[in-house]
Amino acid sequence: MVLAIASIIFASFLLIPSVTCCIWVTIAVVSILIGVVGYMTFWDVNLHSMSLLTLILSVGFSVDYTIHITSAFVSARGTRRDRVIHALYSVGMPIVQGSLSTMFAIFLFAFSSHYAFRVFFKSLTLVILFGIAHGLVFLPVILSVLGPSHADKSPVEYMGPKTKVKPYDDDELPDELPS
């Protein structure tokens, strides 16, 4: 599990050009995993090879929910509030759709007579629920309050100088479009 968390930190530093956001992603993923392990005990899932494999898989799902919101937040412009709204607007619905499609895919495992399939269903259901809660509720609230301020450079500014596009005046527009 320590290697999985170390890989989260490494991947988020590669993908997100904000140290603050990388720290929040790591904290959110660890929180999701703690919630999953805690609720697995209520669902009578013991720690063994199958449950540990699903926990490692859960790290990947957790990163998916949190890093998309954080990446959209960092790439947006404006105040923290504006950037959170942009992040939720641009990647919120795809996260919900991905979660629902995953739930539909594993739904039949709940009725399986095999213990391994039921463990897989329970673990992934918990990860999806905690991942959505963290990715669409907790992390946006944290970023709107404690995220990097709008004074930080956006990733676009790291790419090079800005070029201004001159808008057309009405008298410069052609009467007909060329065919």
CSV table of N, CA and C in Angstrom, one decimal, residues 73 77-88 140 143-145:
chain,number,residue,atom,x,y,z
A,73,PHE,N,-9.3,21.9,-12.4
A,73,PHE,CA,-9.2,23.1,-11.5
A,73,PHE,C,-7.9,23.9,-11.8
A,77,ARG,N,-8.9,29.3,-15.4
A,77,ARG,CA,-8.5,30.6,-14.9
A,77,ARG,C,-9.6,31.2,-14.1
A,78,GLY,N,-9.2,32.2,-13.3
A,78,GLY,CA,-10.2,33.0,-12.5
A,78,GLY,C,-9.9,32.7,-11.0
A,79,THR,N,-10.9,33.0,-10.2
A,79,THR,CA,-10.8,32.8,-8.8
A,79,THR,C,-10.9,31.4,-8.5
A,80,ARG,N,-10.7,31.0,-7.2
A,80,ARG,CA,-10.8,29.6,-6.8
A,80,ARG,C,-12.2,29.1,-7.1
A,81,ARG,N,-13.2,29.9,-6.7
A,81,ARG,CA,-14.6,29.5,-6.9
A,81,ARG,C,-14.9,29.3,-8.4
A,82,ASP,N,-14.5,30.2,-9.3
A,82,ASP,CA,-14.7,30.1,-10.7
A,82,ASP,C,-14.0,28.8,-11.2
A,83,ARG,N,-12.8,28.5,-10.7
A,83,ARG,CA,-12.1,27.3,-11.2
A,83,ARG,C,-12.7,26.1,-10.8
A,84,VAL,N,-13.3,26.1,-9.5
A,84,VAL,CA,-14.0,24.9,-9.1
A,84,VAL,C,-15.3,24.6,-9.9
A,85,ILE,N,-16.0,25.7,-10.2
A,85,ILE,CA,-17.2,25.6,-11.0
A,85,ILE,C,-16.8,25.1,-12.4
A,86,HIS,N,-15.7,25.6,-13.0
A,86,HIS,CA,-15.3,25.1,-14.3
A,86,HIS,C,-14.9,23.6,-14.2
A,87,ALA,N,-14.2,23.2,-13.2
A,87,ALA,CA,-13.8,21.8,-13.0
A,87,ALA,C,-15.0,20.9,-12.9
A,88,LEU,N,-16.0,21.3,-12.1
A,88,LEU,CA,-17.2,20.5,-11.9
A,88,LEU,C,-18.0,20.4,-13.2
A,140,PRO,N,-13.7,19.5,-4.3
A,140,PRO,CA,-14.0,20.8,-4.8
A,140,PRO,C,-14.1,21.9,-3.7
A,143,LEU,N,-10.6,22.6,-2.5
A,143,LEU,CA,-9.9,23.5,-3.5
A,143,LEU,C,-10.5,24.9,-3.5
A,144,SER,N,-11.7,25.1,-3.3
A,144,SER,CA,-12.3,26.4,-3.4
A,144,SER,C,-11.9,27.2,-2.2
A,145,VAL,N,-11.5,26.6,-1.1
A,145,VAL,CA,-11.0,27.3,0.1
A,145,VAL,C,-9.5,27.3,0.2
